[in-house]
Structures are given as structure tokens and as C-alpha cells.
PDB file of C-alpha atoms in Angstrom:
ATOM      1  CA  MET A   1       0.000   0.000   0.000  1.00 91.00           C
ATOM      2  CA  LEU A   2       2.948   2.349   0.599  1.00 92.00           C
ATOM      3  CA  LEU A   3       4.117   1.923  -2.977  1.00 93.00           C
ATOM      4  CA  ALA A   4       0.571   2.658  -4.158  1.00 93.00           C
ATOM      5  CA  GLY A   5       0.738   6.032  -2.389  1.00 93.00           C
ATOM      6  CA  ALA A   6      -0.484   5.429   1.174  1.00 94.00           C
ATOM      7  CA  SER A   7       0.988   7.838   3.701  1.00 95.00           C
ATOM      8  CA  ILE A   8       2.347   7.191   7.182  1.00 96.00           C
ATOM      9  CA  GLN A   9       3.143   9.443  10.108  1.00 93.00           C
ATOM     10  CA  PHE A  10       5.087   8.654  13.250  1.00 88.00           C
ATOM     11  CA  PRO A  11       5.176  10.871  16.353  1.00 88.00           C
ATOM     12  CA  ASP A  12       7.307  13.999  15.889  1.00 89.00           C
ATOM     13  CA  GLN A  13       7.793  13.329  12.170  1.00 88.00           C
ATOM     14  CA  LYS A  14       6.252  14.797   9.052  1.00 89.00           C
ATOM     15  CA  LEU A  15       3.793  12.896   6.893  1.00 89.00           C
ATOM     16  CA  MET A  16       5.646  10.503   4.559  1.00 93.00           C
ATOM     17  CA  SER A  17       4.624   8.817   1.336  1.00 93.00           C
ATOM     18  CA  PHE A  18       6.571   6.508  -0.988  1.00 92.00           C
ATOM     19  CA  PRO A  19       4.572   6.131  -4.233  1.00 93.00           C
ATOM     20  CA  ASP A  20       6.268   4.179  -7.001  1.00 93.00           C
ATOM     21  CA  PRO A  21       5.268   5.378 -10.491  1.00 92.00           C
ATOM     22  CA  ARG A  22       6.653   2.230 -12.156  1.00 95.00           C
ATOM     23  CA  ALA A  23       3.604   0.159 -11.148  1.00 93.00           C
ATOM     24  CA  SER A  24       0.067   0.827 -12.330  1.00 91.00           C
ATOM     25  CA  VAL A  25      -1.943  -1.585 -10.127  1.00 92.00           C
ATOM     26  CA  PHE A  26      -1.309  -2.898  -6.620  1.00 93.00           C
ATOM     27  CA  LEU A  27      -2.145  -5.903  -4.439  1.00 93.00           C
ATOM     28  CA  GLY A  28      -2.610  -5.708  -0.674  1.00 92.00           C
ATOM     29  CA  ILE A  29      -2.431  -9.121   0.986  1.00 94.00           C
ATOM     30  CA  SER A  30      -3.993  -8.716   4.447  1.00 94.00           C
ATOM     31  CA  PRO A  31      -2.781  -5.118   4.728  1.00 94.00           C
ATOM     32  CA  GLN A  32      -2.383  -3.337   8.058  1.00 94.00           C
ATOM     33  CA  GLY A  33      -5.189  -1.096   9.260  1.00 95.00           C
ATOM     34  CA  VAL A  34      -5.354   2.229  11.090  1.00 94.00           C
ATOM     35  CA  GLY A  35      -3.125   2.590  14.147  1.00 92.00           C
ATOM     36  CA  SER A  36      -0.305   0.321  13.068  1.00 88.00           C
ATOM     37  CA  TYR A  37       3.103   1.277  11.676  1.00 90.00           C
ATOM     38  CA  GLY A  38       2.197   4.945  11.348  1.00 93.00           C
ATOM     39  CA  LEU A  39      -1.013   4.338   9.386  1.00 94.00           C
ATOM     40  CA  HIS A  40      -3.855   6.755  10.147  1.00 93.00           C
ATOM     41  CA  GLN A  41      -7.443   7.303   9.017  1.00 92.00           C
ATOM     42  CA  GLN A  42      -6.344   9.374   5.982  1.00 92.00           C
ATOM     43  CA  SER A  43      -3.417   7.134   4.942  1.00 94.00           C
ATOM     44  CA  TRP A  44      -5.104   5.825   1.807  1.00 93.00           C
ATOM     45  CA  GLU A  45      -6.805   9.026   0.597  1.00 91.00           C
ATOM     46  CA  GLN A  46      -4.046   9.927  -1.894  1.00 89.00           C
ATOM     47  CA  ILE A  47      -3.926   6.556  -3.651  1.00 90.00           C
ATOM     48  CA  ASN A  48      -5.044   6.995  -7.249  1.00 87.00           C
ATOM     49  CA  SER A  49      -4.054   3.622  -8.720  1.00 89.00           C
ATOM     50  CA  PRO A  50      -6.282   0.542  -8.692  1.00 89.00           C
ATOM     51  CA  PHE A  51      -5.563  -2.021  -6.002  1.00 88.00           C
ATOM     52  CA  LEU A  52      -6.945  -5.363  -4.896  1.00 89.00           C
ATOM     53  CA  ILE A  53      -7.174  -6.280  -1.218  1.00 90.00           C
ATOM     54  CA  ILE A  54      -7.160  -9.931  -0.188  1.00 92.00           C
ATOM     55  CA  SER A  55      -7.647 -10.975   3.426  1.00 93.00           C
ATOM     56  CA  GLY A  56      -9.128 -13.839   5.396  1.00 92.00           C
ATOM     57  CA  THR A  57     -11.886 -13.997   7.979  1.00 92.00           C
ATOM     58  CA  GLN A  58      -9.430 -15.463  10.513  1.00 94.00           C
ATOM     59  CA  ASP A  59      -6.589 -12.997   9.833  1.00 94.00           C
ATOM     60  CA  VAL A  60      -6.427 -11.049  13.107  1.00 94.00           C
ATOM     61  CA  GLY A  61      -3.958  -8.197  13.577  1.00 92.00           C
ATOM     62  CA  VAL A  62      -0.688  -8.617  15.451  1.00 88.00           C
ATOM     63  CA  ASP A  63      -2.225  -6.841  18.466  1.00 92.00           C
ATOM     64  CA  GLY A  64      -5.439  -8.867  18.281  1.00 93.00           C
ATOM     65  CA  GLN A  65      -7.379  -6.525  15.974  1.00 95.00           C
ATOM     66  CA  HIS A  66     -10.502  -8.034  14.433  1.00 96.00           C
ATOM     67  CA  PRO A  67      -9.970  -9.322  10.852  1.00 95.00           C
ATOM     68  CA  SER A  68     -12.171  -6.480   9.538  1.00 94.00           C
ATOM     69  CA  TRP A  69      -9.371  -4.085  10.629  1.00 95.00           C
ATOM     70  CA  ARG A  70      -7.449  -5.247   7.566  1.00 94.00           C
ATOM     71  CA  LEU A  71     -10.169  -3.716   5.366  1.00 92.00           C
ATOM     72  CA  ASP A  72      -9.403  -0.138   6.504  1.00 93.00           C
ATOM     73  CA  PRO A  73      -7.600   0.611   3.206  1.00 91.00           C
ATOM     74  CA  PHE A  74     -10.696  -0.446   1.258  1.00 88.00           C
ATOM     75  CA  PHE A  75     -13.110   1.691   3.270  1.00 89.00           C
ATOM     76  CA  THR A  76     -10.921   4.818   3.423  1.00 88.00           C
ATOM     77  CA  CYS A  77      -9.482   5.014  -0.112  1.00 86.00           C
ATOM     78  CA  PRO A  78     -11.048   7.163  -2.854  1.00 83.00           C
ATOM     79  CA  LEU A  79     -14.225   5.683  -4.319  1.00 73.00           C
ATOM     80  CA  GLY A  80     -13.769   3.407  -7.316  1.00 70.00           C
ATOM     81  CA  ILE A  81     -10.108   2.601  -6.627  1.00 64.00           C
ATOM     82  CA  SER A  82     -10.131  -0.650  -4.668  1.00 60.00           C
ATOM     83  CA  ILE A  83     -11.667  -4.076  -4.921  1.00 61.00           C
ATOM     84  CA  VAL A  84     -11.979  -6.384  -1.927  1.00 62.00           C
ATOM     85  CA  HIS A  85     -11.932 -10.154  -2.143  1.00 55.00           C
TER      86      HIS A  85
END
């Protein structure tokens, strides 16, 4: 998701983004949700490339987050960009 254009922010640091223009579509396999590794509610708002998110119903987060937490990128990205499977 970082290469697709998601942004992260850690305490006392500026907002960072690492988009890679060489790719045109992206795949998120059980991506992290809000509150982990600097990801925040607006992390996925600047993504403008299509991406597919794949996750499982038993795929809890490392801190015990419900599997639906891994769908945060899908629900917070611009409309029409992502597909969830």
C-alpha cells in the first residue's frame, strides 16, 4: 500500500509517502489497518491507482485486531479505486 501512495506518520515526524510510479496496479495481501506502523485514518486518501485487497476472515492483527481491521484501506481510499476479495 505504501508503494501505491499510502501515507504514514510517526510521532514527531512529518507525513511521509513513498509512491512508485513504475507500477500501475497494486495488491494488498492482508494489509495493516489504522493505528499500526504509522497508518492513520487518511493514509489511503491519496492513492489513485487501482488495487486489490485480499484478506481472510481469521486474519487477526498482530495486536489482536478483528480481521475487519485489515479492510481499513478499502473503506478509506477514494471511491472506485479498490476491490476487496
